[in-house]
PDB file of C-alpha atoms and ligand atoms in Angstrom:
ATOM      1  CA  UNK A   1     -74.805-105.865 -92.451  1.00 89.00           C
ATOM      2  CA  UNK A   2     -78.301-106.900 -93.401  1.00 94.00           C
ATOM      3  CA  UNK A   3     -79.809-106.225 -96.808  1.00 97.00           C
ATOM      4  CA  UNK A   4     -83.344-106.520 -98.161  1.00 98.00           C
ATOM      5  CA  UNK A   5     -83.536-107.204-101.884  1.00 98.00           C
ATOM      6  CA  UNK A   6     -86.881-106.086-103.344  1.00 98.00           C
ATOM      7  CA  UNK A   7     -87.315-107.414-106.861  1.00 97.00           C
ATOM      8  CA  UNK A   8     -90.203-109.226-108.554  1.00 97.00           C
ATOM      9  CA  UNK A   9     -88.055-110.935-111.198  1.00 96.00           C
ATOM     10  CA  UNK A  10     -87.442-114.037-109.151  1.00 96.00           C
ATOM     11  CA  UNK A  11     -84.296-115.193-110.966  1.00 96.00           C
ATOM     12  CA  UNK A  12     -82.643-111.812-110.583  1.00 96.00           C
ATOM     13  CA  UNK A  13     -83.755-111.463-106.950  1.00 97.00           C
ATOM     14  CA  UNK A  14     -82.405-114.878-106.036  1.00 96.00           C
ATOM     15  CA  UNK A  15     -79.135-114.320-107.919  1.00 97.00           C
ATOM     16  CA  UNK A  16     -78.612-111.013-106.103  1.00 97.00           C
ATOM     17  CA  UNK A  17     -79.374-112.642-102.751  1.00 97.00           C
ATOM     18  CA  UNK A  18     -76.866-115.425-103.434  1.00 96.00           C
ATOM     19  CA  UNK A  19     -74.175-113.030-104.641  1.00 96.00           C
ATOM     20  CA  UNK A  20     -74.579-110.670-101.702  1.00 96.00           C
ATOM     21  CA  UNK A  21     -74.767-113.613 -99.306  1.00 93.00           C
ATOM     22  CA  UNK A  22     -71.412-114.845-100.579  1.00 92.00           C
ATOM     23  CA  UNK A  23     -69.950-111.459 -99.618  1.00 91.00           C
ATOM     24  CA  UNK A  24     -71.017-112.044 -96.024  1.00 88.00           C
ATOM     25  CA  UNK A  25     -74.170-109.917 -96.033  1.00 94.00           C
ATOM     26  CA  UNK A  26     -77.334-111.271 -94.440  1.00 94.00           C
ATOM     27  CA  UNK A  27     -79.922-111.075 -97.204  1.00 96.00           C
ATOM     28  CA  UNK A  28     -83.715-111.335 -97.287  1.00 97.00           C
ATOM     29  CA  UNK A  29     -85.826-111.101-100.431  1.00 98.00           C
ATOM     30  CA  UNK A  30     -89.224-109.497-100.974  1.00 98.00           C
ATOM     31  CA  UNK A  31     -90.957-110.092-104.322  1.00 98.00           C
ATOM     32  CA  UNK A  32     -93.392-107.156-104.196  1.00 98.00           C
ATOM     33  CA  UNK A  33     -93.684-103.721-102.629  1.00 97.00           C
ATOM     34  CA  UNK A  34     -96.271-104.775-100.073  1.00 97.00           C
ATOM     35  CA  UNK A  35     -94.075-107.552 -98.718  1.00 97.00           C
ATOM     36  CA  UNK A  36     -91.071-105.198 -98.720  1.00 97.00           C
ATOM     37  CA  UNK A  37     -92.859-102.679 -96.495  1.00 97.00           C
ATOM     38  CA  UNK A  38     -94.067-105.442 -94.198  1.00 96.00           C
ATOM     39  CA  UNK A  39     -90.652-107.038 -93.574  1.00 95.00           C
ATOM     40  CA  UNK A  40     -88.852-103.669 -93.476  1.00 94.00           C
ATOM     41  CA  UNK A  41     -91.079-102.775 -90.574  1.00 91.00           C
ATOM     42  CA  UNK A  42     -90.325-105.982 -88.702  1.00 91.00           C
ATOM     43  CA  UNK A  43     -86.586-106.256 -89.333  1.00 90.00           C
ATOM     44  CA  UNK A  44     -83.773-103.773 -89.029  1.00 87.00           C
ATOM     45  CA  UNK A  45     -82.034-103.544 -92.380  1.00 93.00           C
ATOM     46  CA  UNK A  46     -78.915-101.585 -93.202  1.00 92.00           C
ATOM     47  CA  UNK A  47     -79.746-101.300 -96.883  1.00 96.00           C
ATOM     48  CA  UNK A  48     -82.557-101.811 -99.396  1.00 97.00           C
ATOM     49  CA  UNK A  49     -81.842-102.877-102.965  1.00 98.00           C
ATOM     50  CA  UNK A  50     -85.120-101.678-104.412  1.00 97.00           C
ATOM     51  CA  UNK A  51     -86.482-102.317-107.891  1.00 95.00           C
ATOM     52  CA  UNK A  52     -88.647 -99.530-109.263  1.00 92.00           C
ATOM     53  CA  UNK A  53     -91.187-101.603-111.209  1.00 91.00           C
ATOM     54  CA  UNK A  54     -92.886-103.783-108.619  1.00 94.00           C
ATOM     55  CA  UNK A  55     -96.330-105.315-108.240  1.00 95.00           C
ATOM     56  CA  UNK A  56     -98.774-104.038-105.588  1.00 95.00           C
ATOM     57  CA  UNK A  57     -96.750-101.048-104.386  1.00 95.00           C
ATOM     58  CA  UNK A  58     -94.106 -99.667-106.764  1.00 93.00           C
ATOM     59  CA  UNK A  59     -90.520 -98.934-105.753  1.00 94.00           C
ATOM     60  CA  UNK A  60     -90.946 -95.178-105.721  1.00 93.00           C
ATOM     61  CA  UNK A  61     -93.831 -95.497-103.253  1.00 95.00           C
ATOM     62  CA  UNK A  62     -91.895 -97.998-101.102  1.00 96.00           C
ATOM     63  CA  UNK A  63     -89.018 -95.496-100.957  1.00 94.00           C
ATOM     64  CA  UNK A  64     -91.386 -92.647-100.067  1.00 92.00           C
ATOM     65  CA  UNK A  65     -93.065 -94.608 -97.277  1.00 93.00           C
ATOM     66  CA  UNK A  66     -89.819 -95.906 -95.801  1.00 92.00           C
ATOM     67  CA  UNK A  67     -88.405 -92.372 -95.706  1.00 87.00           C
ATOM     68  CA  UNK A  68     -91.649 -90.971 -94.253  1.00 84.00           C
ATOM     69  CA  UNK A  69     -90.993 -93.033 -91.112  1.00 81.00           C
ATOM     70  CA  UNK A  70     -87.773 -91.082 -90.613  1.00 75.00           C
ATOM     71  CA  UNK A  71     -85.631 -94.071 -91.549  1.00 80.00           C
ATOM     72  CA  UNK A  72     -82.121 -93.310 -92.763  1.00 79.00           C
ATOM     73  CA  UNK A  73     -81.612 -96.802 -94.185  1.00 90.00           C
ATOM     74  CA  UNK A  74     -79.499 -96.906 -97.352  1.00 92.00           C
ATOM     75  CA  UNK A  75     -81.559 -97.292-100.531  1.00 95.00           C
ATOM     76  CA  UNK A  76     -80.154 -98.393-103.877  1.00 96.00           C
ATOM     77  CA  UNK A  77     -82.802 -98.209-106.592  1.00 94.00           C
ATOM     78  CA  UNK A  78     -82.800-100.530-109.563  1.00 93.00           C
ATOM     79  CA  UNK A  79     -84.503 -99.342-112.674  1.00 87.00           C
ATOM     80  CA  UNK A  80     -84.996-100.563-116.198  1.00 79.00           C
ATOM     81  CA  UNK A  81     -86.163 -97.096-117.097  1.00 64.00           C
ATOM     82  CA  UNK A  82     -83.539 -94.785-118.462  1.00 68.00           C
ATOM     83  CA  UNK A  83     -85.687 -91.666-118.393  1.00 65.00           C
ATOM     84  CA  UNK A  84     -83.948 -88.904-116.501  1.00 70.00           C
ATOM     85  CA  UNK A  85     -87.199 -87.997-114.736  1.00 76.00           C
ATOM     86  CA  UNK A  86     -87.412 -91.356-112.952  1.00 75.00           C
ATOM     87  CA  UNK A  87     -83.866 -91.142-111.703  1.00 76.00           C
ATOM     88  CA  UNK A  88     -84.361 -87.604-110.461  1.00 78.00           C
ATOM     89  CA  UNK A  89     -87.634 -88.566-108.797  1.00 82.00           C
ATOM     90  CA  UNK A  90     -85.988 -91.575-107.157  1.00 80.00           C
ATOM     91  CA  UNK A  91     -83.251 -89.427-105.671  1.00 81.00           C
ATOM     92  CA  UNK A  92     -85.846 -86.833-104.637  1.00 81.00           C
ATOM     93  CA  UNK A  93     -87.806 -89.548-102.837  1.00 83.00           C
ATOM     94  CA  UNK A  94     -84.731 -90.352-100.795  1.00 86.00           C
ATOM     95  CA  UNK A  95     -82.881 -93.057-102.711  1.00 91.00           C
ATOM     96  CA  UNK A  96     -79.122 -92.858-102.108  1.00 91.00           C
ATOM     97  CA  UNK A  97     -78.178 -94.084-105.534  1.00 92.00           C
ATOM     98  CA  UNK A  98     -79.623 -95.867-108.524  1.00 90.00           C
ATOM     99  CA  UNK A  99     -78.462 -98.486-110.975  1.00 92.00           C
ATOM    100  CA  UNK A 100     -79.890 -98.935-114.466  1.00 90.00           C
ATOM    101  CA  UNK A 101     -80.616-102.497-115.585  1.00 89.00           C
ATOM    102  CA  UNK A 102     -78.921-104.466-116.961  1.00 89.00           C
ATOM    103  CA  UNK A 103     -75.904-104.070-114.700  1.00 93.00           C
ATOM    104  CA  UNK A 104     -72.877-106.107-113.742  1.00 95.00           C
ATOM    105  CA  UNK A 105     -72.886-107.579-110.253  1.00 96.00           C
ATOM    106  CA  UNK A 106     -69.519-106.025-109.272  1.00 95.00           C
ATOM    107  CA  UNK A 107     -70.994-102.595-109.995  1.00 96.00           C
ATOM    108  CA  UNK A 108     -73.956-103.286-107.725  1.00 97.00           C
ATOM    109  CA  UNK A 109     -71.553-104.493-105.047  1.00 96.00           C
ATOM    110  CA  UNK A 110     -69.432-101.336-105.333  1.00 95.00           C
ATOM    111  CA  UNK A 111     -72.517 -99.142-104.922  1.00 95.00           C
ATOM    112  CA  UNK A 112     -73.800-101.197-101.991  1.00 96.00           C
ATOM    113  CA  UNK A 113     -70.448-100.752-100.261  1.00 92.00           C
ATOM    114  CA  UNK A 114     -70.379 -97.039-101.026  1.00 90.00           C
ATOM    115  CA  UNK A 115     -73.850 -96.511 -99.546  1.00 91.00           C
ATOM    116  CA  UNK A 116     -73.075 -98.544 -96.434  1.00 88.00           C
ATOM    117  CA  UNK A 117     -69.894 -96.524 -96.015  1.00 82.00           C
ATOM    118  CA  UNK A 118     -71.725 -93.217 -96.325  1.00 78.00           C
ATOM    119  CA  UNK A 119     -74.486 -94.278 -93.948  1.00 71.00           C
ATOM    120  CA  UNK A 120     -72.529 -93.835 -90.770  1.00 61.00           C
ATOM    121  CA  UNK A 121     -69.904 -91.101 -90.598  1.00 51.00           C
ATOM    122  CA  UNK A 122     -67.892 -93.235 -88.241  1.00 44.00           C
ATOM    123  CA  UNK A 123     -67.767 -95.975 -90.826  1.00 46.00           C
ATOM    124  CA  UNK A 124     -64.462 -96.104 -92.597  1.00 52.00           C
ATOM    125  CA  UNK A 125     -63.247 -97.857 -95.654  1.00 65.00           C
ATOM    126  CA  UNK A 126     -61.037-100.089 -93.563  1.00 82.00           C
ATOM    127  CA  UNK A 127     -61.921-100.921 -89.966  1.00 88.00           C
ATOM    128  CA  UNK A 128     -59.163-100.949 -87.376  1.00 89.00           C
ATOM    129  CA  UNK A 129     -59.130-101.817 -83.698  1.00 93.00           C
ATOM    130  CA  UNK A 130     -55.554-101.935 -82.405  1.00 91.00           C
ATOM    131  CA  UNK A 131     -53.706-104.529 -84.502  1.00 92.00           C
ATOM    132  CA  UNK A 132     -56.930-105.959 -85.834  1.00 95.00           C
ATOM    133  CA  UNK A 133     -57.739-104.781 -89.357  1.00 93.00           C
ATOM    134  CA  UNK A 134     -60.802-105.645 -91.420  1.00 93.00           C
ATOM    135  CA  UNK A 135     -60.984-104.629 -95.071  1.00 86.00           C
ATOM    136  CA  UNK A 136     -64.580-105.003 -96.338  1.00 81.00           C
ATOM    137  CA  UNK A 137     -63.540-104.503 -99.964  1.00 73.00           C
ATOM    138  CA  UNK A 138     -60.879-107.174-100.029  1.00 75.00           C
ATOM    139  CA  UNK A 139     -62.880-109.263 -97.537  1.00 83.00           C
ATOM    140  CA  UNK A 140     -59.708-109.625 -95.509  1.00 89.00           C
ATOM    141  CA  UNK A 141     -58.989-109.721 -91.808  1.00 95.00           C
ATOM    142  CA  UNK A 142     -55.570-109.546 -90.221  1.00 94.00           C
ATOM    143  CA  UNK A 143     -54.003-109.217 -86.798  1.00 95.00           C
ATOM    144  CA  UNK A 144     -50.656-107.482 -87.294  1.00 91.00           C
ATOM    145  CA  UNK A 145     -49.087-109.311 -90.228  1.00 89.00           C
ATOM    146  CA  UNK A 146     -51.109-112.482 -89.755  1.00 94.00           C
ATOM    147  CA  UNK A 147     -54.076-113.047 -92.060  1.00 94.00           C
ATOM    148  CA  UNK A 148     -57.137-114.590 -90.419  1.00 96.00           C
ATOM    149  CA  UNK A 149     -59.368-116.819 -92.507  1.00 95.00           C
ATOM    150  CA  UNK A 150     -63.014-116.457 -91.469  1.00 94.00           C
ATOM    151  CA  UNK A 151     -66.314-117.923 -92.578  1.00 91.00           C
ATOM    152  CA  UNK A 152     -68.881-115.503 -94.027  1.00 88.00           C
ATOM    153  CA  UNK A 153     -70.800-115.435 -90.726  1.00 89.00           C
ATOM    154  CA  UNK A 154     -67.687-114.897 -88.617  1.00 93.00           C
ATOM    155  CA  UNK A 155     -66.714-112.078 -90.959  1.00 93.00           C
ATOM    156  CA  UNK A 156     -70.191-110.573 -90.652  1.00 92.00           C
ATOM    157  CA  UNK A 157     -70.093-110.707 -86.848  1.00 94.00           C
ATOM    158  CA  UNK A 158     -66.620-109.195 -86.677  1.00 96.00           C
ATOM    159  CA  UNK A 159     -67.505-106.441 -89.157  1.00 93.00           C
ATOM    160  CA  UNK A 160     -70.594-105.511 -87.141  1.00 94.00           C
ATOM    161  CA  UNK A 161     -68.670-105.524 -83.847  1.00 96.00           C
ATOM    162  CA  UNK A 162     -65.909-103.382 -85.372  1.00 94.00           C
ATOM    163  CA  UNK A 163     -68.430-100.925 -86.846  1.00 90.00           C
ATOM    164  CA  UNK A 164     -69.678-100.524 -83.302  1.00 93.00           C
ATOM    165  CA  UNK A 165     -66.269-100.612 -81.597  1.00 93.00           C
ATOM    166  CA  UNK A 166     -66.456 -99.404 -78.022  1.00 93.00           C
ATOM    167  CA  UNK A 167     -70.180-100.138 -77.795  1.00 94.00           C
ATOM    168  CA  UNK A 168     -71.865-103.205 -76.387  1.00 96.00           C
ATOM    169  CA  UNK A 169     -73.554-105.232 -79.125  1.00 96.00           C
ATOM    170  CA  UNK A 170     -76.323-107.498 -77.889  1.00 94.00           C
ATOM    171  CA  UNK A 171     -77.092-110.933 -79.275  1.00 90.00           C
ATOM    172  CA  UNK A 172     -80.340-109.447 -80.598  1.00 87.00           C
ATOM    173  CA  UNK A 173     -78.355-106.779 -82.491  1.00 89.00           C
ATOM    174  CA  UNK A 174     -76.228-109.502 -84.043  1.00 90.00           C
ATOM    175  CA  UNK A 175     -79.301-111.527 -84.993  1.00 86.00           C
ATOM    176  CA  UNK A 176     -80.817-108.423 -86.597  1.00 85.00           C
ATOM    177  CA  UNK A 177     -77.762-107.394 -88.569  1.00 88.00           C
ATOM    178  CA  UNK A 178     -75.864-110.570 -89.362  1.00 87.00           C
ATOM    179  CA  UNK A 179     -78.556-113.191 -89.818  1.00 81.00           C
ATOM    180  CA  UNK A 180     -81.293-113.260 -92.443  1.00 77.00           C
ATOM    181  CA  UNK A 181     -84.945-113.980 -91.744  1.00 72.00           C
ATOM    182  CA  UNK A 182     -84.888-117.663 -92.653  1.00 65.00           C
ATOM    183  CA  UNK A 183     -81.905-118.444 -90.445  1.00 67.00           C
ATOM    184  CA  UNK A 184     -82.375-120.589 -87.351  1.00 65.00           C
ATOM    185  CA  UNK A 185     -82.436-117.992 -84.664  1.00 63.00           C
ATOM    186  CA  UNK A 186     -80.735-119.711 -81.782  1.00 67.00           C
ATOM    187  CA  UNK A 187     -78.634-117.492 -79.579  1.00 65.00           C
ATOM    188  CA  UNK A 188     -76.607-120.627 -78.876  1.00 71.00           C
ATOM    189  CA  UNK A 189     -75.389-120.537 -82.459  1.00 83.00           C
ATOM    190  CA  UNK A 190     -74.142-116.967 -81.946  1.00 88.00           C
ATOM    191  CA  UNK A 191     -72.068-118.226 -79.030  1.00 89.00           C
ATOM    192  CA  UNK A 192     -70.600-120.955 -81.222  1.00 91.00           C
ATOM    193  CA  UNK A 193     -69.688-118.458 -83.956  1.00 93.00           C
ATOM    194  CA  UNK A 194     -68.207-116.042 -81.410  1.00 94.00           C
ATOM    195  CA  UNK A 195     -66.149-118.854 -79.853  1.00 95.00           C
ATOM    196  CA  UNK A 196     -64.804-119.904 -83.240  1.00 96.00           C
ATOM    197  CA  UNK A 197     -64.040-116.294 -84.100  1.00 96.00           C
ATOM    198  CA  UNK A 198     -62.185-115.834 -80.820  1.00 96.00           C
ATOM    199  CA  UNK A 199     -60.135-118.976 -81.370  1.00 96.00           C
ATOM    200  CA  UNK A 200     -59.050-117.767 -84.805  1.00 97.00           C
ATOM    201  CA  UNK A 201     -58.195-114.288 -83.535  1.00 96.00           C
ATOM    202  CA  UNK A 202     -56.336-115.776 -80.546  1.00 95.00           C
ATOM    203  CA  UNK A 203     -54.312-118.000 -82.857  1.00 95.00           C
ATOM    204  CA  UNK A 204     -53.342-114.931 -84.899  1.00 95.00           C
ATOM    205  CA  UNK A 205     -52.120-113.111 -81.788  1.00 92.00           C
ATOM    206  CA  UNK A 206     -55.272-111.130 -81.041  1.00 88.00           C
ATOM    207  CA  UNK A 207     -56.107-112.537 -77.604  1.00 90.00           C
ATOM    208  CA  UNK A 208     -59.047-111.142 -75.715  1.00 91.00           C
ATOM    209  CA  UNK A 209     -60.178-108.795 -78.484  1.00 94.00           C
ATOM    210  CA  UNK A 210     -63.843-109.636 -78.098  1.00 96.00           C
ATOM    211  CA  UNK A 211     -65.072-109.024 -74.573  1.00 95.00           C
ATOM    212  CA  UNK A 212     -68.225-110.605 -73.178  1.00 95.00           C
ATOM    213  CA  UNK A 213     -70.276-108.076 -71.241  1.00 94.00           C
ATOM    214  CA  UNK A 214     -72.281-110.248 -68.888  1.00 92.00           C
ATOM    215  CA  UNK A 215     -76.005-110.154 -69.533  1.00 91.00           C
ATOM    216  CA  UNK A 216     -75.577-107.517 -72.250  1.00 93.00           C
ATOM    217  CA  UNK A 217     -73.604-108.863 -75.168  1.00 95.00           C
ATOM    218  CA  UNK A 218     -70.206-108.426 -76.756  1.00 96.00           C
ATOM    219  CA  UNK A 219     -67.804-105.575 -77.267  1.00 96.00           C
ATOM    220  CA  UNK A 220     -64.665-104.970 -79.224  1.00 95.00           C
ATOM    221  CA  UNK A 221     -62.178-102.177 -78.612  1.00 86.00           C
TER     222      UNK A 221
HETATM  223 CA1  LIG B   1     -89.447-105.420-111.610  1.00 70.07          CA
END
């Protein structure tokens, strides 16, 4: 899952990016509304964490413009304002939820998860494909009774494949949804991560779970 954090307070933006990154999300940061609109157009994000008070183009306007393109991307608004009007307007402009500053990181994380869950009806709290189970909340993967220890990237790849179980996921899809903008975009590195992921799943008794669809990508389930 790929997230764009839009926040002009650099310390907060960077802390959020680090925290979300540790949870296995691919995170990019935009420090003003203009930049947010620019990168949101280029990259395919699953969620925006959007501050309301931003230079150049404010958060409300960013939200309005993103929604006007027909995008159903999840939007979590951050606001220092406590006025009811702003919150109502934010939701009217298409934000999925809002969080009033200051907030605790676990609360932001819970809301991010809730929005991502709501986004696709097929998305469930816990992902299951046969004996393979991935719990995004506990950040835990198991095959039958065997726990599988994965790196953040491996977890991100597996989560994306399981969200799209039964569908072919191309390397480009994985780059879009699992890697952030400043990552080294070598498809070779996807192969390495997939190989490592397969080895770990194999060792846990989940042989052949990830299929390679020649010339197209990967598929699970
Ligand atoms: Ca701000």
